[in-house]
Amino acid sequence: MKNIIGAKPSPAAAEVRFLTVDGESAGQRLDNFLFKQLKGVPKTHVYRIIRSGEVRINKGRAQAETRLAPGDVLRLPPVRTSAPAQAGGQPLAPAREFPVLLEDEAVLAIDKPAGVAVHGGSGVSSGVIEQLRAARPAARFLELVHRLDRETSGILLVAKKRSALTALQEQFRERETGKTYLALVEGRWPANRKVLDAPLAKYLLPGQNGAPEAGERRVKVVAKDHPDAMRAVTLVKVIAGLTLGPETGECSLLAVTIKTGRTHQIRVHLASAGHPIAGDDKYGDFERNRALQKLGLKRMFLHAWRLQFTHPATGARLSLQAALPPELKALTPQEVQDALATYLSTGSA
């Protein structure tokens, strides 16, 4: 029996389901679509049923990044989902607004703080998008255009219209946006090393204590002929070198521009080059991170600093900037802040 997207099947249903994609869901990635359809199912399990071929699109296997088209028929295997997180008809997500960098009828650009996931799932009850929806109950449409890691701060785009979402996501897919991050890395980055072009692949850590469920998702650099290899290109420019303390050694503040938007791309590329991001608890150095915590760095030093894109309604080319948050700015000496200002004024960014 087929369901048209938008119907409300029983949340506890544990049987094969067939869904037909309508225009509202067209253009979404398969994994993002399934996260919404299978609320309460761990993301690791969603990725597992995709990889195993249990999820089918028009009777064929698909990848997590496959874009859905109107009329596509999806087969979903039996999975038991939780009931919607509602209590007394009210959403559980706390209502929260975030610092606004730009807002009009089509687009909302916010300055996301570190420590907040962009959406709920995988043990996170709610994220930026759920909290925004709770704060704006009259909003007819609010959807994430792209993602940032939970511990990354900075510019995050939200579409306020379906047409804006489709247009902006197309820009991201076609690499027509400019995304530059500020990253503090361990060691002295070679000034002549400006391009990192190394394929990446996702994998899952083993489950803990022999558990059958796989563990956390990770990403690693792989050979070009690896079956799961995805090309990833990162551009790096050195802004300044600095030393935060005797136990941390030398560090480098980098302006990092990504030409591809792979999961954990910056973190893995920089770490694989021997210069992990300061405070990175997944790909960084544990002992140096402990020393940095004593100096006040309680998070990963990665900030989505600048974003350039074409406005989906007006066609104007826009450039947004989010200043370093106070907790990161407090760690950078004045001469480094001056170097950053000079870097900006010369148009290098």
GROMACS .gro file of C-alpha atoms in nm:
model
  349
    1MET     CA    1   0.000   0.000   0.000
    2LYS     CA    2   0.143   0.333  -0.101
    3ASN     CA    3   0.138   0.645   0.112
    4ILE     CA    4   0.171   0.993  -0.030
    5ILE     CA    5   0.421   1.205   0.164
    6GLY     CA    6   0.235   1.405   0.424
    7ALA     CA    7   0.014   1.116   0.540
    8LYS     CA    8   0.053   1.014   0.904
    9PRO     CA    9   0.125   0.643   0.938
   10SER     CA   10   0.126   0.491   1.284
   11PRO     CA   11   0.450   0.598   1.457
   12ALA     CA   12   0.497   0.249   1.596
   13ALA     CA   13   0.443   0.077   1.260
   14ALA     CA   14   0.692  -0.206   1.200
   15GLU     CA   15   0.611  -0.318   0.846
   16VAL     CA   16   0.735  -0.247   0.497
   17ARG     CA   17   0.616   0.093   0.379
   18PHE     CA   18   0.606   0.248   0.033
   19LEU     CA   19   0.613   0.627   0.000
   20THR     CA   20   0.573   0.836  -0.313
   21VAL     CA   21   0.772   1.160  -0.319
   22ASP     CA   22   0.572   1.474  -0.387
   23GLY     CA   23   0.689   1.817  -0.496
   24GLU     CA   24   0.739   1.942  -0.141
   25SER     CA   25   1.000   1.675  -0.069
   26ALA     CA   26   1.169   1.682  -0.409
   27GLY     CA   27   1.536   1.780  -0.401
   28GLN     CA   28   1.599   1.653  -0.048
   29ARG     CA   29   1.880   1.411   0.027
   30LEU     CA   30   1.761   1.061   0.103
   31ASP     CA   31   1.913   1.059   0.453
   32ASN     CA   32   1.757   1.393   0.549
   33PHE     CA   33   1.420   1.276   0.421
   34LEU     CA   34   1.442   0.954   0.622
   35PHE     CA   35   1.539   1.137   0.941
   36LYS     CA   36   1.202   1.315   0.920
   37GLN     CA   37   1.005   1.007   0.824
   38LEU     CA   38   1.165   0.781   1.084
   39LYS     CA   39   1.163   1.003   1.390
   40GLY     CA   40   1.294   0.816   1.692
   41VAL     CA   41   1.515   0.585   1.486
   42PRO     CA   42   1.889   0.638   1.556
   43LYS     CA   43   2.073   0.796   1.266
   44THR     CA   44   2.326   0.513   1.270
   45HIS     CA   45   2.041   0.270   1.200
   46VAL     CA   46   1.907   0.489   0.919
   47TYR     CA   47   2.248   0.490   0.751
   48ARG     CA   48   2.275   0.114   0.805
   49ILE     CA   49   1.949   0.032   0.625
   50ILE     CA   50   2.053   0.259   0.339
   51ARG     CA   51   2.394   0.094   0.303
   52SER     CA   52   2.248  -0.255   0.325
   53GLY     CA   53   2.008  -0.185   0.038
   54GLU     CA   54   1.695  -0.224   0.251
   55VAL     CA   55   1.588   0.125   0.145
   56ARG     CA   56   1.503   0.127  -0.224
   57ILE     CA   57   1.419   0.406  -0.467
   58ASN     CA   58   1.219   0.286  -0.766
   59LYS     CA   59   1.328  -0.071  -0.677
   60GLY     CA   60   1.697   0.020  -0.692
   61ARG     CA   61   1.963   0.072  -0.427
   62ALA     CA   62   2.047   0.431  -0.335
   63GLN     CA   63   2.309   0.632  -0.149
   64ALA     CA   64   2.251   0.857   0.152
   65GLU     CA   65   2.326   1.163  -0.063
   66THR     CA   66   2.084   1.064  -0.342
   67ARG     CA   67   1.849   1.353  -0.425
   68LEU     CA   68   1.478   1.266  -0.440
   69ALA     CA   69   1.267   1.353  -0.742
   70PRO     CA   70   0.889   1.395  -0.768
   71GLY     CA   71   0.721   1.059  -0.823
   72ASP     CA   72   1.006   0.851  -0.679
   73VAL     CA   73   0.873   0.547  -0.492
   74LEU     CA   74   1.064   0.460  -0.175
   75ARG     CA   75   1.056   0.124  -0.004
   76LEU     CA   76   1.123   0.146   0.370
   77PRO     CA   77   1.198  -0.174   0.565
   78PRO     CA   78   1.022  -0.258   0.891
   79VAL     CA   79   1.152  -0.022   1.158
   80ARG     CA   80   0.988   0.070   1.485
   81THR     CA   81   0.973   0.443   1.545
   82SER     CA   82   0.886   0.635   1.856
   83ALA     CA   83   0.575   0.846   1.894
   84PRO     CA   84   0.612   1.215   1.807
   85ALA     CA   85   0.772   1.420   2.083
   86GLN     CA   86   0.461   1.605   2.184
   87ALA     CA   87   0.317   1.674   2.526
   88GLY     CA   88  -0.024   1.833   2.563
   89GLY     CA   89  -0.009   1.934   2.197
   90GLN     CA   90   0.301   2.148   2.258
   91PRO     CA   91   0.642   2.079   2.103
   92LEU     CA   92   0.910   1.967   2.345
   93ALA     CA   93   1.173   2.183   2.174
   94PRO     CA   94   1.240   2.500   2.375
   95ALA     CA   95   1.155   2.818   2.186
   96ARG     CA   96   1.476   3.001   2.103
   97GLU     CA   97   1.586   3.276   1.870
   98PHE     CA   98   1.945   3.313   1.753
   99PRO     CA   99   2.148   3.620   1.651
  100VAL     CA  100   2.024   3.727   1.307
  101LEU     CA  101   2.273   3.824   1.035
  102LEU     CA  102   2.016   3.859   0.758
  103GLU     CA  103   1.641   3.810   0.730
  104ASP     CA  104   1.379   3.878   0.465
  105GLU     CA  105   1.078   3.696   0.325
  106ALA     CA  106   1.290   3.419   0.170
  107VAL     CA  107   1.602   3.370   0.382
  108LEU     CA  108   1.710   3.373   0.745
  109ALA     CA  109   2.083   3.372   0.826
  110ILE     CA  110   2.177   3.321   1.189
  111ASP     CA  111   2.498   3.308   1.391
  112LYS     CA  112   2.479   2.962   1.546
  113PRO     CA  113   2.654   2.919   1.881
  114ALA     CA  114   2.874   2.618   1.946
  115GLY     CA  115   2.720   2.332   2.141
  116VAL     CA  116   2.384   2.341   1.963
  117ALA     CA  117   2.302   2.079   1.702
  118VAL     CA  118   2.137   2.204   1.384
  119HIS     CA  119   1.855   1.949   1.425
  120GLY     CA  120   1.738   1.685   1.671
  121GLY     CA  121   1.836   1.318   1.651
  122SER     CA  122   2.101   1.075   1.773
  123GLY     CA  123   2.035   1.152   2.139
  124VAL     CA  124   1.968   1.523   2.080
  125SER     CA  125   1.606   1.608   2.157
  126SER     CA  126   1.605   1.929   1.957
  127GLY     CA  127   1.832   2.151   1.754
  128VAL     CA  128   1.839   2.494   1.595
  129ILE     CA  129   1.560   2.426   1.348
  130GLU     CA  130   1.319   2.279   1.606
  131GLN     CA  131   1.389   2.563   1.848
  132LEU     CA  132   1.336   2.823   1.576
  133ARG     CA  133   1.005   2.664   1.479
  134ALA     CA  134   0.897   2.666   1.842
  135ALA     CA  135   0.991   3.035   1.870
  136ARG     CA  136   0.805   3.118   1.548
  137PRO     CA  137   0.481   2.918   1.555
  138ALA     CA  138   0.327   3.136   1.285
  139ALA     CA  139   0.607   3.063   1.038
  140ARG     CA  140   0.469   2.855   0.752
  141PHE     CA  141   0.807   2.723   0.638
  142LEU     CA  142   1.148   2.694   0.805
  143GLU     CA  143   1.403   2.448   0.670
  144LEU     CA  144   1.780   2.413   0.702
  145VAL     CA  145   1.968   2.488   0.382
  146HIS     CA  146   2.291   2.322   0.499
  147ARG     CA  147   2.453   2.192   0.818
  148LEU     CA  148   2.720   2.280   1.070
  149ASP     CA  149   2.869   2.039   1.321
  150ARG     CA  150   2.732   2.075   1.670
  151GLU     CA  151   3.057   2.220   1.806
  152THR     CA  152   3.106   2.457   1.512
  153SER     CA  153   2.979   2.813   1.549
  154GLY     CA  154   2.895   3.063   1.279
  155ILE     CA  155   2.675   3.131   0.978
  156LEU     CA  156   2.381   2.898   0.920
  157LEU     CA  157   2.121   2.953   0.647
  158VAL     CA  158   1.752   2.874   0.692
  159ALA     CA  159   1.502   2.895   0.405
  160LYS     CA  160   1.163   3.052   0.468
  161LYS     CA  161   1.015   2.936   0.138
  162ARG     CA  162   1.034   2.608  -0.052
  163SER     CA  163   1.153   2.792  -0.364
  164ALA     CA  164   1.436   2.951  -0.164
  165LEU     CA  165   1.537   2.615  -0.019
  166THR     CA  166   1.555   2.452  -0.360
  167ALA     CA  167   1.753   2.740  -0.513
  168LEU     CA  168   2.001   2.766  -0.227
  169GLN     CA  169   2.061   2.391  -0.204
  170GLU     CA  170   2.128   2.391  -0.577
  171GLN     CA  171   2.394   2.658  -0.523
  172PHE     CA  172   2.559   2.444  -0.255
  173ARG     CA  173   2.548   2.136  -0.480
  174GLU     CA  174   2.695   2.323  -0.776
  175ARG     CA  175   2.965   2.483  -0.558
  176GLU     CA  176   2.841   2.832  -0.634
  177THR     CA  177   2.870   2.941  -0.270
  178GLY     CA  178   3.181   3.063  -0.092
  179LYS     CA  179   3.228   2.908   0.253
  180THR     CA  180   3.524   3.022   0.463
  181TYR     CA  181   3.594   2.909   0.818
  182LEU     CA  182   3.840   3.022   1.084
  183ALA     CA  183   4.029   2.733   1.241
  184LEU     CA  184   4.301   2.729   1.504
  185VAL     CA  185   4.522   2.427   1.444
  186GLU     CA  186   4.810   2.271   1.630
  187GLY     CA  187   5.158   2.336   1.499
  188ARG     CA  188   5.299   2.575   1.243
  189TRP     CA  189   5.110   2.535   0.917
  190PRO     CA  190   5.340   2.555   0.610
  191ALA     CA  191   5.252   2.876   0.424
  192ASN     CA  192   5.306   2.705   0.088
  193ARG     CA  193   5.057   2.427   0.159
  194LYS     CA  194   4.741   2.580   0.020
  195VAL     CA  195   4.536   2.296  -0.130
  196LEU     CA  196   4.420   1.972   0.031
  197ASP     CA  197   4.268   1.740  -0.228
  198ALA     CA  198   4.212   1.404  -0.059
  199PRO     CA  199   3.907   1.176  -0.090
  200LEU     CA  200   3.704   1.104   0.223
  201ALA     CA  201   3.487   0.811   0.329
  202LYS     CA  202   3.250   0.763   0.620
  203TYR     CA  203   3.269   0.467   0.857
  204LEU     CA  204   3.125   0.361   1.193
  205LEU     CA  205   3.322   0.284   1.507
  206PRO     CA  206   3.259  -0.058   1.665
  207GLY     CA  207   2.980  -0.076   1.921
  208GLN     CA  208   3.079  -0.050   2.286
  209ASN     CA  209   3.113  -0.361   2.504
  210GLY     CA  210   3.034  -0.592   2.217
  211ALA     CA  211   2.699  -0.429   2.144
  212PRO     CA  212   2.551  -0.531   1.806
  213GLU     CA  213   2.474  -0.166   1.725
  214ALA     CA  214   2.759   0.017   1.554
  215GLY     CA  215   2.913   0.315   1.728
  216GLU     CA  216   2.964   0.677   1.628
  217ARG     CA  217   3.013   0.790   1.271
  218ARG     CA  218   3.361   0.895   1.167
  219VAL     CA  219   3.531   1.009   0.847
  220LYS     CA  220   3.878   0.927   0.716
  221VAL     CA  221   4.103   1.004   0.421
  222VAL     CA  222   4.105   0.717   0.172
  223ALA     CA  223   4.259   0.629  -0.163
  224LYS     CA  224   4.088   0.750  -0.479
  225ASP     CA  225   3.988   0.395  -0.572
  226HIS     CA  226   3.821   0.327  -0.235
  227PRO     CA  227   3.459   0.214  -0.299
  228ASP     CA  228   3.317   0.485  -0.071
  229ALA     CA  229   3.558   0.762  -0.172
  230MET     CA  230   3.410   1.110  -0.215
  231ARG     CA  231   3.629   1.386  -0.355
  232ALA     CA  232   3.697   1.664  -0.106
  233VAL     CA  233   3.887   1.987  -0.174
  234THR     CA  234   3.994   2.232   0.098
  235LEU     CA  235   4.186   2.557   0.049
  236VAL     CA  236   4.402   2.690   0.332
  237LYS     CA  237   4.556   3.033   0.399
  238VAL     CA  238   4.762   3.119   0.707
  239ILE     CA  239   4.646   3.430   0.892
  240ALA     CA  240   4.890   3.420   1.185
  241GLY     CA  241   5.101   3.199   1.403
  242LEU     CA  242   5.074   3.213   1.782
  243THR     CA  243   5.156   3.035   2.105
  244LEU     CA  244   4.879   3.007   2.361
  245GLY     CA  245   5.086   2.854   2.639
  246PRO     CA  246   5.402   2.652   2.714
  247GLU     CA  247   5.212   2.321   2.723
  248THR     CA  248   5.029   2.373   2.394
  249GLY     CA  249   5.320   2.469   2.171
  250GLU     CA  250   5.279   2.659   1.846
  251CYS     CA  251   4.943   2.707   1.679
  252SER     CA  252   4.823   2.857   1.350
  253LEU     CA  253   4.508   3.054   1.278
  254LEU     CA  254   4.385   2.956   0.932
  255ALA     CA  255   4.123   3.078   0.688
  256VAL     CA  256   3.983   2.756   0.541
  257THR     CA  257   3.762   2.756   0.232
  258ILE     CA  258   3.583   2.437   0.133
  259LYS     CA  259   3.502   2.364  -0.229
  260THR     CA  260   3.307   2.052  -0.136
  261GLY     CA  261   3.076   2.006   0.161
  262ARG     CA  262   3.168   1.663   0.298
  263THR     CA  263   3.091   1.558   0.654
  264HIS     CA  264   3.373   1.661   0.890
  265GLN     CA  265   3.576   1.766   0.584
  266ILE     CA  266   3.780   2.045   0.744
  267ARG     CA  267   3.841   1.850   1.064
  268VAL     CA  268   3.964   1.538   0.886
  269HIS     CA  269   4.168   1.716   0.618
  270LEU     CA  270   4.354   1.930   0.872
  271ALA     CA  271   4.410   1.639   1.111
  272SER     CA  272   4.535   1.412   0.833
  273ALA     CA  273   4.784   1.684   0.740
  274GLY     CA  274   4.924   1.662   1.093
  275HIS     CA  275   4.756   1.979   1.223
  276PRO     CA  276   4.432   1.889   1.403
  277ILE     CA  277   4.193   2.162   1.507
  278ALA     CA  278   4.244   2.280   1.865
  279GLY     CA  279   3.980   2.133   2.091
  280ASP     CA  280   3.855   1.872   1.842
  281ASP     CA  281   3.744   1.577   2.055
  282LYS     CA  282   3.705   1.338   1.758
  283TYR     CA  283   4.013   1.395   1.544
  284GLY     CA  284   4.235   1.604   1.773
  285ASP     CA  285   4.509   1.533   2.025
  286PHE     CA  286   4.367   1.441   2.366
  287GLU     CA  287   4.661   1.563   2.576
  288ARG     CA  288   4.694   1.896   2.395
  289ASN     CA  289   4.320   1.945   2.421
  290ARG     CA  290   4.347   1.904   2.798
  291ALA     CA  291   4.617   2.170   2.809
  292LEU     CA  292   4.400   2.400   2.595
  293GLN     CA  293   4.105   2.349   2.829
  294LYS     CA  294   4.316   2.485   3.115
  295LEU     CA  295   4.369   2.798   2.907
  296GLY     CA  296   3.995   2.839   2.860
  297LEU     CA  297   3.926   2.659   2.529
  298LYS     CA  298   3.621   2.452   2.618
  299ARG     CA  299   3.517   2.378   2.256
  300MET     CA  300   3.657   2.314   1.912
  301PHE     CA  301   3.811   2.624   1.753
  302LEU     CA  302   3.620   2.611   1.424
  303HIS     CA  303   3.395   2.898   1.317
  304ALA     CA  304   3.190   2.942   0.998
  305TRP     CA  305   3.318   3.292   0.936
  306ARG     CA  306   3.209   3.404   0.589
  307LEU     CA  307   2.945   3.289   0.344
  308GLN     CA  308   2.886   3.414  -0.009
  309PHE     CA  309   2.578   3.318  -0.207
  310THR     CA  310   2.326   3.451  -0.456
  311HIS     CA  311   1.996   3.560  -0.306
  312PRO     CA  312   1.732   3.315  -0.432
  313ALA     CA  313   1.471   3.588  -0.493
  314THR     CA  314   1.660   3.903  -0.592
  315GLY     CA  315   1.963   3.748  -0.764
  316ALA     CA  316   2.197   3.978  -0.569
  317ARG     CA  317   2.534   3.837  -0.467
  318LEU     CA  318   2.559   3.854  -0.088
  319SER     CA  319   2.853   3.818   0.149
  320LEU     CA  320   2.783   3.755   0.517
  321GLN     CA  321   3.030   3.754   0.802
  322ALA     CA  322   3.004   3.632   1.160
  323ALA     CA  323   3.266   3.768   1.400
  324LEU     CA  324   3.457   3.530   1.624
  325PRO     CA  325   3.244   3.454   1.932
  326PRO     CA  326   3.373   3.591   2.263
  327GLU     CA  327   3.506   3.256   2.390
  328LEU     CA  328   3.730   3.222   2.084
  329LYS     CA  329   3.824   3.587   2.053
  330ALA     CA  330   3.941   3.583   2.416
  331LEU     CA  331   4.204   3.323   2.323
  332THR     CA  332   4.354   3.516   2.032
  333PRO     CA  333   4.618   3.779   2.117
  334GLN     CA  334   4.567   4.132   1.989
  335GLU     CA  335   4.833   4.091   1.722
  336VAL     CA  336   4.642   3.794   1.583
  337GLN     CA  337   4.319   3.993   1.581
  338ASP     CA  338   4.505   4.271   1.399
  339ALA     CA  339   4.631   4.017   1.144
  340LEU     CA  340   4.275   3.896   1.094
  341ALA     CA  341   4.153   4.253   1.040
  342THR     CA  342   4.432   4.312   0.788
  343TYR     CA  343   4.346   3.990   0.611
  344LEU     CA  344   3.986   4.108   0.579
  345SER     CA  345   4.073   4.460   0.463
  346THR     CA  346   4.300   4.336   0.186
  347GLY     CA  347   4.020   4.129   0.042
  348SER     CA  348   4.216   3.807   0.087
  349ALA     CA  349   3.916   3.634   0.240
   0.00000   0.00000   0.00000
